[in-house]
XYZ file of C-alpha atoms in Angstrom:
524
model
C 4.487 61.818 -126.832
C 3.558 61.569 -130.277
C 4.492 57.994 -131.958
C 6.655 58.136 -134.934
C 3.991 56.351 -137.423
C 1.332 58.854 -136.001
C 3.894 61.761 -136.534
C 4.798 60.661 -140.070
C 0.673 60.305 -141.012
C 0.461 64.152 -141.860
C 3.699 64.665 -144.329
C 1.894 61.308 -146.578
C -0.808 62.877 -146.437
C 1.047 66.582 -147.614
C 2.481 64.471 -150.214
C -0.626 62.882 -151.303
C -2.223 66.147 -152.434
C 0.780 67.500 -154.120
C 0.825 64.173 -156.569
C -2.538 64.473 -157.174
C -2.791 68.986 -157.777
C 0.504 67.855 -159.946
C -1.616 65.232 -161.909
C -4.829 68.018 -162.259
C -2.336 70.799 -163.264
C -0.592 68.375 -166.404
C -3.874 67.523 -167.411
C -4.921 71.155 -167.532
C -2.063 71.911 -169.520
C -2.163 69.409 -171.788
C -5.690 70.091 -172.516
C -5.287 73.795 -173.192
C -1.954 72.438 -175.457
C -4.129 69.894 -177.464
C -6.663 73.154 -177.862
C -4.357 76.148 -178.927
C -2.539 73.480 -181.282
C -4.899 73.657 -183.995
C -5.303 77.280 -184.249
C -1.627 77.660 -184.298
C -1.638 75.494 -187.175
C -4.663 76.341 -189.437
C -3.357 80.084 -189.082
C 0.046 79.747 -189.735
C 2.143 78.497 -193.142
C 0.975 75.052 -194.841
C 4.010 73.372 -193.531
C 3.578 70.466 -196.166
C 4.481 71.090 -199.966
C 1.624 72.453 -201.665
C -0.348 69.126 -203.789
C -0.834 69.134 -207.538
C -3.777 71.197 -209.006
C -6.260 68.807 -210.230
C -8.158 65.507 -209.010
C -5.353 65.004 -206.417
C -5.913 68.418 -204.761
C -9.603 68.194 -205.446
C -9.746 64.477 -203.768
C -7.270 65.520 -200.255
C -9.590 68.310 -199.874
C -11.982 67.086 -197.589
C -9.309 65.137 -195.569
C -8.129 68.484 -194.825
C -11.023 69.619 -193.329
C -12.016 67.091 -191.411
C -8.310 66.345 -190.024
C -8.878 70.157 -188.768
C -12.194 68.914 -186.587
C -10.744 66.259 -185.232
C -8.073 68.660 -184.098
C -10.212 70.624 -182.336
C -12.360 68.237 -181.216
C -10.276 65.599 -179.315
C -8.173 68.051 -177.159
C -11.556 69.886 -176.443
C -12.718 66.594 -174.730
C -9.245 65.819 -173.227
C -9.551 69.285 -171.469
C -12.878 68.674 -169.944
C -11.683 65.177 -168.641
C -8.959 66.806 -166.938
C -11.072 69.538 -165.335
C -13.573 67.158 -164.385
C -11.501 64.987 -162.802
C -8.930 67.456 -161.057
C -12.597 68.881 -159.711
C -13.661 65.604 -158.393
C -10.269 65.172 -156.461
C -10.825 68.276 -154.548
C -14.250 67.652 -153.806
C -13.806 64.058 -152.748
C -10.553 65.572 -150.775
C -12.767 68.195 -149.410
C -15.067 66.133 -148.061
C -12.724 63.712 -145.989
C -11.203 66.286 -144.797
C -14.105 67.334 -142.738
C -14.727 63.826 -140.847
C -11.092 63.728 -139.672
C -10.026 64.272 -135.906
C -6.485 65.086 -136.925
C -5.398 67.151 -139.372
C -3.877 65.299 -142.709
C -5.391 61.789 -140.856
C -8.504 59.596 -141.093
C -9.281 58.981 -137.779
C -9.683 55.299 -137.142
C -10.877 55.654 -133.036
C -14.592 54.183 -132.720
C -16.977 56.245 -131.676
C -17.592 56.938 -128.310
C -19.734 54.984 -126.318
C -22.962 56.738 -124.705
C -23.619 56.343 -120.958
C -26.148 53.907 -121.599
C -23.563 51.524 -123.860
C -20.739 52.090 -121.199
C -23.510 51.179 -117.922
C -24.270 48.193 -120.029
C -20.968 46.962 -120.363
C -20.513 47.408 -116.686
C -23.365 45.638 -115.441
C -22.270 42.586 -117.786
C -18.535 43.051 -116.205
C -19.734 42.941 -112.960
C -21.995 39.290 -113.670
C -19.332 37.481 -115.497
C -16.414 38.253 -112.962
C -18.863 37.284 -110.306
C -19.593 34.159 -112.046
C -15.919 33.497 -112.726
C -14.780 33.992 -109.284
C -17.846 31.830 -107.920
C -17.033 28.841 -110.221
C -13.582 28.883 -109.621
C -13.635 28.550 -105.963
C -15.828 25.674 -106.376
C -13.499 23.578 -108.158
C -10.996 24.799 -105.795
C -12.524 23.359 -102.958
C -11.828 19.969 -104.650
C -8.555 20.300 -105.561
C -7.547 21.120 -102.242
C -9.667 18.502 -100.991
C -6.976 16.502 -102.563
C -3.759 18.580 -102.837
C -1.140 19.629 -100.283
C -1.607 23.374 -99.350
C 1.903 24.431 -101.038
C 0.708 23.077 -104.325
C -2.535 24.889 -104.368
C -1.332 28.008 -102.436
C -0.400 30.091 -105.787
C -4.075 28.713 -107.066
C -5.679 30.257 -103.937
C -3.448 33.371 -104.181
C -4.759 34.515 -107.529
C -8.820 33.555 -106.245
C -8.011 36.051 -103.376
C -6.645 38.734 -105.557
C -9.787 38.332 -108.259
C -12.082 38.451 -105.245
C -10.708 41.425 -104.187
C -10.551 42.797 -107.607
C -14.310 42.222 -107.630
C -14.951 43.705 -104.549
C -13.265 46.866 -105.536
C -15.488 46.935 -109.051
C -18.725 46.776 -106.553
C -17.827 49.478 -104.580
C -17.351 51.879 -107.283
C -20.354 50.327 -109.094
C -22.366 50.804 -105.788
C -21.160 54.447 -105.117
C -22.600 55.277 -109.421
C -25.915 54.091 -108.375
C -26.159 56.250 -105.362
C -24.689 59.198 -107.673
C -21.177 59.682 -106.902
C -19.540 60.862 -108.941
C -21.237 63.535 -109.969
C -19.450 65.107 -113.063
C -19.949 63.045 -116.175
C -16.675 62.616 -116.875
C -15.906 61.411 -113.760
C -19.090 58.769 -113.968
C -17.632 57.761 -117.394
C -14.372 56.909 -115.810
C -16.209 55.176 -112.526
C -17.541 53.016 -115.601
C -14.275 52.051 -117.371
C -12.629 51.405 -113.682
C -15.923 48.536 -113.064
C -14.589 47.219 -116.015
C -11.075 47.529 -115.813
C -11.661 45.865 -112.546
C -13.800 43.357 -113.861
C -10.926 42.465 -116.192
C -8.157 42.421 -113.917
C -10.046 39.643 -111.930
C -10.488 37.465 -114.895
C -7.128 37.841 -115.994
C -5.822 36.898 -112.487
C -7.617 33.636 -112.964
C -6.982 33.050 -116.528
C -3.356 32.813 -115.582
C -3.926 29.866 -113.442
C -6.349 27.953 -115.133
C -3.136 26.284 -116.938
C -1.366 25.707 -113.515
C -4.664 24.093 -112.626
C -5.561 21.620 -115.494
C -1.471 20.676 -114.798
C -1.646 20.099 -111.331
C -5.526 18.221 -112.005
C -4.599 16.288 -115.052
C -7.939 15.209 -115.421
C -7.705 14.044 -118.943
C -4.917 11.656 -117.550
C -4.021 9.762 -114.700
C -5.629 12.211 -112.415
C -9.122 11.434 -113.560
C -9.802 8.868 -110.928
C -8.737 10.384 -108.118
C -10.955 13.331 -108.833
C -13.347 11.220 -109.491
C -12.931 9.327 -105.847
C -13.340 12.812 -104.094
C -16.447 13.854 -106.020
C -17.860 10.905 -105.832
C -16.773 11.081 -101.516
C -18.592 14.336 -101.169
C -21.840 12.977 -103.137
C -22.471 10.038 -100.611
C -21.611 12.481 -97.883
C -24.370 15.144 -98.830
C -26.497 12.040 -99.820
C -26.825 11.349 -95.968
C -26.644 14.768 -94.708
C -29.604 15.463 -97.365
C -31.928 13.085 -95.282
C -30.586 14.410 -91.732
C -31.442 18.185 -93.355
C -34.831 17.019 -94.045
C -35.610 15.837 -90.355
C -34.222 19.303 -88.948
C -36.098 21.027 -91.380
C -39.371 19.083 -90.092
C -38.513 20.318 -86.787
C -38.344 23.797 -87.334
C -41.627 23.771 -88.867
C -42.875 22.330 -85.561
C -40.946 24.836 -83.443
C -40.664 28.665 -85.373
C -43.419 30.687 -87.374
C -43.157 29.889 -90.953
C -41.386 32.986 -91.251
C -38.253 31.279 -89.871
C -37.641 29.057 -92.575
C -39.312 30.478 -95.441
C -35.651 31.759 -96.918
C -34.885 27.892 -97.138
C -37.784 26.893 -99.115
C -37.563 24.578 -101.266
C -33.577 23.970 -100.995
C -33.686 20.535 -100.299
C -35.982 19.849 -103.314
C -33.096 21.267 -105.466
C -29.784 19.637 -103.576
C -32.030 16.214 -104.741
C -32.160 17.732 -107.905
C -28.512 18.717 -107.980
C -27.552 15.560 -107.004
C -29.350 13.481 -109.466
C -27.740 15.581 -112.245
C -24.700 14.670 -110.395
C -24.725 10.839 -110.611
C -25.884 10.669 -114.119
C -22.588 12.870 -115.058
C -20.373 11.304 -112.821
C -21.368 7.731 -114.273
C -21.108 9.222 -117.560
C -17.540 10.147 -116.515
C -16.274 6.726 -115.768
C -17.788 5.920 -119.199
C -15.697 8.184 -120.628
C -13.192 7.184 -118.891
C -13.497 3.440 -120.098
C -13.652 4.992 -123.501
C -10.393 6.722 -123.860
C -12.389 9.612 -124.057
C -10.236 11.785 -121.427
C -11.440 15.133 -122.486
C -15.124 14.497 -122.490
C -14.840 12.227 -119.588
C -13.535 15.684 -117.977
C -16.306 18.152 -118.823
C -18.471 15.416 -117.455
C -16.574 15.285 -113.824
C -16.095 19.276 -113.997
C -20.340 18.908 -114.364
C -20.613 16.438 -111.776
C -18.273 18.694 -109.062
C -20.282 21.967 -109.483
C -23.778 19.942 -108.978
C -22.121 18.258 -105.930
C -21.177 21.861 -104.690
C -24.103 23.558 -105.388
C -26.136 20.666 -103.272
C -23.708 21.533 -100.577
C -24.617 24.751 -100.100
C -28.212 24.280 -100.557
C -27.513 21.410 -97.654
C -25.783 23.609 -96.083
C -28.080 26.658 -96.117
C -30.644 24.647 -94.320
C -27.742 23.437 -91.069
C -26.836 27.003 -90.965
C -30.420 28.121 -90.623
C -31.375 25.426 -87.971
C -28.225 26.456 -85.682
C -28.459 30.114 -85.914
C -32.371 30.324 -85.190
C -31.362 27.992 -81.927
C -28.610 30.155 -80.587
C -31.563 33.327 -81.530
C -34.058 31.292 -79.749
C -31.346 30.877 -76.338
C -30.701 34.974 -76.837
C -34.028 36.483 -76.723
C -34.139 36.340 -72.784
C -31.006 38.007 -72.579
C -31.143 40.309 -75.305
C -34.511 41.703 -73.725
C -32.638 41.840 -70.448
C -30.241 43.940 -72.128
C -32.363 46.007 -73.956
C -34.201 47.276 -71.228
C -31.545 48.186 -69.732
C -30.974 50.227 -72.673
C -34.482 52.243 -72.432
C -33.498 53.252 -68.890
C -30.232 54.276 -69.612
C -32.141 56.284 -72.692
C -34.751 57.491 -69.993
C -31.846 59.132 -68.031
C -30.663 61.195 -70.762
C -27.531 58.823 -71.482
C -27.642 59.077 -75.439
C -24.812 59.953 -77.758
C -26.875 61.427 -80.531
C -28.806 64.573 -79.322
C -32.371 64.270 -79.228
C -35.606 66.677 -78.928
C -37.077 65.703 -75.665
C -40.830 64.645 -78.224
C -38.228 62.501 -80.739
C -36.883 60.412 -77.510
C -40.179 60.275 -75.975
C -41.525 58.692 -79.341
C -38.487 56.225 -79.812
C -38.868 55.074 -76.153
C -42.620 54.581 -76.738
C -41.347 52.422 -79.762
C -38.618 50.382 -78.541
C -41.555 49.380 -75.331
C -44.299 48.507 -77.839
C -41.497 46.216 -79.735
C -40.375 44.479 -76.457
C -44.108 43.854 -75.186
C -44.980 42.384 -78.612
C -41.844 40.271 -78.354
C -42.714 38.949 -75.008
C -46.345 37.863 -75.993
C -44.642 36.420 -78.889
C -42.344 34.010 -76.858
C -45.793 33.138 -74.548
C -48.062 32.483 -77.290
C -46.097 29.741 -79.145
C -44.213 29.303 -82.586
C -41.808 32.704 -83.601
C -39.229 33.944 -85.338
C -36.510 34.122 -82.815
C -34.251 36.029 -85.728
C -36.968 38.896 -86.381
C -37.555 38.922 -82.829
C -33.706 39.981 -82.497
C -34.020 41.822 -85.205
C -36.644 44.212 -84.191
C -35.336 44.330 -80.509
C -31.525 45.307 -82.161
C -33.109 47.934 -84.664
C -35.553 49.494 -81.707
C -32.505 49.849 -79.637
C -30.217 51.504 -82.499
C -32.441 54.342 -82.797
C -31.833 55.329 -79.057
C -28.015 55.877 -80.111
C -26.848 55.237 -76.427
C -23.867 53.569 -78.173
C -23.498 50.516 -75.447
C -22.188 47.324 -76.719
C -24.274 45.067 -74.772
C -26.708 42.209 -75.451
C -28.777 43.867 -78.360
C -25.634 44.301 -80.175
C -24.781 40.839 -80.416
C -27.909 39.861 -81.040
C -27.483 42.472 -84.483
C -24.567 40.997 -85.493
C -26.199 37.085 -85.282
C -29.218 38.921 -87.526
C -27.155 40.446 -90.184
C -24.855 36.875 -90.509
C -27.753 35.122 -90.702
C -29.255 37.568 -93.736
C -25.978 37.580 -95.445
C -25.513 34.154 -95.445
C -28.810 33.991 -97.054
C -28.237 36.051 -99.535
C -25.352 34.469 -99.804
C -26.424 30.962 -100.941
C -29.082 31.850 -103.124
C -27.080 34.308 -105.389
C -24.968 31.522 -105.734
C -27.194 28.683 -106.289
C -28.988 30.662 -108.842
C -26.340 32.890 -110.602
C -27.754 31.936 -114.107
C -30.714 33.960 -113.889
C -29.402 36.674 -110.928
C -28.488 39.947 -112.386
C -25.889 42.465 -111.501
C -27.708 44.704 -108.693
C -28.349 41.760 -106.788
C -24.621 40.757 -107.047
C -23.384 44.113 -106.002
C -26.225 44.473 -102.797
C -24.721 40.749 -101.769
C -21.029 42.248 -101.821
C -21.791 45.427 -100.597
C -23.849 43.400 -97.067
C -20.167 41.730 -96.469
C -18.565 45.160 -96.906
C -20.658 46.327 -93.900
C -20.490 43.328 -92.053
C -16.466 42.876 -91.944
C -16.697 46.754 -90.831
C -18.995 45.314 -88.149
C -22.038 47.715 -89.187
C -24.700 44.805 -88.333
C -27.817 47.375 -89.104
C -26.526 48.311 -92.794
C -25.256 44.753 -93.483
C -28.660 43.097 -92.385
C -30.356 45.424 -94.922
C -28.192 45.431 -97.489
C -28.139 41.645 -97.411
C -32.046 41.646 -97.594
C -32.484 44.085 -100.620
C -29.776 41.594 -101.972
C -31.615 38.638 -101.316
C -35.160 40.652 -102.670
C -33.534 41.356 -106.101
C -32.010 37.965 -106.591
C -35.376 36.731 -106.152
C -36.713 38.775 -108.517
C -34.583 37.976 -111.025
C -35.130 34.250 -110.733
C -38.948 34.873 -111.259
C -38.486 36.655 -114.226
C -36.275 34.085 -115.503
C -38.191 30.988 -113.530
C -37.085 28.386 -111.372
C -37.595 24.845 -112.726
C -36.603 22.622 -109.442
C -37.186 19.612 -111.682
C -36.009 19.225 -115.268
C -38.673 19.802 -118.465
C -39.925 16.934 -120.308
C -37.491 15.139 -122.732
C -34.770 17.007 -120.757
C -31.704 15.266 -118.895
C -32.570 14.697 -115.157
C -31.537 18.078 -113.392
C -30.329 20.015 -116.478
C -32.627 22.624 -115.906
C -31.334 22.935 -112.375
C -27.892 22.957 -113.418
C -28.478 25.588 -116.063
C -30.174 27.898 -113.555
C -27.371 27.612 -110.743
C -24.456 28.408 -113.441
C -23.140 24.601 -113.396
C -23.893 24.575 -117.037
C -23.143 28.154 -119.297
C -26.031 27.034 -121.464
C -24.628 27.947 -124.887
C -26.020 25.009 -126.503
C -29.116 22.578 -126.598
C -27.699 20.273 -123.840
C -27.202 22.904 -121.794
C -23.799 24.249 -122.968
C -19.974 23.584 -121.278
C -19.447 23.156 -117.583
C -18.192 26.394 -115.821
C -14.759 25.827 -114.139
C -11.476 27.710 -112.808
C -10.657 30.465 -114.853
C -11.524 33.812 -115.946
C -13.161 34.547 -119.165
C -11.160 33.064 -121.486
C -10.361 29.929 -120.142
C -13.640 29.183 -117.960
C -15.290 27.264 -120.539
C -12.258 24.838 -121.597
C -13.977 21.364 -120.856
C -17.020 20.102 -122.825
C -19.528 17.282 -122.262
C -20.130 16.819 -125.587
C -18.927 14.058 -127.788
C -16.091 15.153 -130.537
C -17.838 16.340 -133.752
């Protein structure tokens, strides 16, 4: 249906060029008036009494005459203006005619954006919601440390419904890269519905943010309260920092260096996290001293994403420790179970039809990987997960379809990658771009459909690009010289949005616009 204001755009327009052919045509004629005036007169009867013979009619003589040229000369001139500029109407008419969409409008649309303009904007989607929803359920995880579950409910509501707006953008972002759709129309609108997506979660979480900061009141009386959980959590991961570093010892004694090279160097940067930490949580009670609520804010909001980021890097390294020891107490069983598997295999019990040389080779296979994982267990330090994980994937490809041992043993393999993943997309999601992001999200697709295989290597290709991107960008674990103590740190994992020299605002609850709301900096 055609708006009113768009409707009435063609009749101005109609009665635009009928002023202005009115203006050229009255010109015209007065032109041709101012010419044919003259003649009329120098032809006709001397309308004026005749003058006295003599010096007076000698003397008005030439008057006469050159009254007569300026007669003719004036309107000639006044014509040509008018033609000239009636002509210069229609061309300059002419010519905005032809760049309109609509006939009797000037189009005001912009242009259209190319594929490679509308891709961009999607990728850039895609890394901001991720950030946003990341960020926010950080803070969260304070203020529920500290709030009753009814008052943060409608808080954890909207983080849900972003996350699954988000998940829904990756899926259609993941399905363009593989190159469906087809039709480029249809890819164009794939593109607009990652970002419509995109913006839908930040919205969700911009609507909060106020609910938040009300329920917080962290430039107020709830400042030290916060400040009493944050600072809670710090000595907490202070002493599970230390205990993290003894397991970690351990498993360098025990497993191949295989086994714990996806936690390298994690404990280097929850120190580094957590010195960033106490500097901006003592800062904070400074602040706080001050009367300088807002600042005294940014700096807590700071403080709470180092703190969480440690936790996870802290964490990353527990998780790791337990899950290679329950790998290390399944490899007996799971080899039990998978050669159980080969005989069943052997006897023709398969679900997928095979040629009799393509079973034959997979058998061969899956007897090779068992014997290598058996000298492996004799011969001292492994991986128990890539032992499970080569046992599980040897097993798929008989496709007898039996949920035994070597199943189990899959799914423990592809939480273990996807955790991973996990914790180093978010621990570096300043430098970690898009594909990465959308690998990661695609892993936990797989993994809540309970398709261990696919989740275990989309979580790796997730956790190979995020790497990548972090060596493009680098990975200072300590801060640069002259630098605050862990700024560099905090600017890589996301804790700080560096848009300025001192490494920009703190990243909290909130979509897009809202987000950035505290500052550490001192008022101008």
């Amino acid at each position: 249906m055609t708006s009113s204001l768009i409707r009435g755009r063609p009749r101005r327009a109609k009665a635009h060029i009928r002023v202005r052919v009115a203006h050229a045509v009255l010109g015209a004629v007065a032109g041709v008036g101012w010419l044919v005036l003259p003649v009329m007169t120098v032809g006709g009867q001397d309308p004026v009494p005749a003058a006295p013979a003599g010096t007076v009619a000698s003397a008005a003589a030439p008057r006469q005459d050159e009254t007569s040229t300026a007669d003719l000369v004036l309107p000639l001139i006044a014509g040509i203006a008018a033609v000239v500029l009636a002509g210069y109407g229609f061309v300059r008419r002419t010519r905005r005619a032809r760049t309109r969409t609509t006939p009797g409008t000037v189009s005001a649309a912009p242009p259209t954006p190319t594929p490679a303009d509308s891709e961009r904007q999607a990728r850039a989607a895609l890394v901001l919601a991720d950030d946003c929803v990341r960020t926010s359920r950080e803070e969260l995880s304070f203020v529920r440390a500290r709030f009753a579950r009814p008052d943060t409910e409608p808080l954890v509501h909207a983080l849900r419904a972003a996350e699954t707006e988000l998940a829904a953008a990756c899926a259609i972002w993941r399905r363009y890269e593989l190159g469906v759709p087809e039709d480029d129309v249809a890819r164009r609108q794939a593109l607009i519905g990652v970002v419509g997506r995109c913006a839908e979660a930040g919205r969700r979480l911009d609507a909060e943010a106020p609910a938040l900061d009300r329920l917080r009141e962290l430039e107020g009386p709830g400042l030290a309260g916060a400040l009493e959980v944050a600072e809670g959590r710090f000595r907490e991961l202070t002493g599970r920092t230390l205990t993290a570093g003894e397991t970690l010892t351990a498993l360098h004694g025990r497993c191949a260096p295989s086994a714990v090279a996806s936690v390298t160097g994690y404990l280097e940067q929850a120190k580094d996290r957590l010195v960033f930490a106490t500097v901006r949580l003592n800062e904070a009670r400074q602040s706080s001293d001050a009367g300088a609520g807002a600042r005294a804010a940014g700096q807590l909001r700071a403080a709470e994403g180092a703190v969480a980021q440690a936790g996870v890097l802290v964490t990353g390294v527990e998780g790791l420790a337990e899950r290679l020891r329950e790998a290390a107490r399944l490899v007996p069983a799971v080899l039990t179970g998978a050669e159980a598997e080969l005989a069943a295999a052997r006897k023709g019990d398969v679900q997928k039809p095979l040629t009799s040389g393509e079973l034959h080779a997979r058998l061969a296979h899956a007897d090779g990987v068992l014997a290598s994982v058996r000298q492996e267990l004799t011969a001292g330090p492994y991986d128990p997960l890539d032992a499970l994980r080569r046992i599980a994937r040897a097993v798929e490809r008989l496709h007898t379809g039996h949920a035994g041992a070597p199943a189990v043993a899959a799914l423990l393999v592809a939480r273990s990658s996807v955790a991973g993943a996990e914790e180093f997309v978010t621990v570096h999601r300043g430098a970690v771009g898009p594909e990465a992001r959308v690998r990661l999200a695609e892993a936990a697709r797989e993994l809540g459909a309970g398709r261990a295989d696919r989740a275990d290597a989309e979580a790796r290709e997730a956790r190979s690009l995020a790497e990548r991107d972090v060596r493009a960008r680098g990975n200072p674990h300590t801060s640069a010289d002259g630098d605050a103590p862990g700024l560099a740190g905090a600017v890589l994992g996301g804790v700080l949005l560096a848009q300025d020299a001192d490494g920009g605002p703190p990243a909290g609850y909130g979509g897009p616009r809202t987000r950035t709301r505290h500052t550490c900096s001192p008022p101008a």
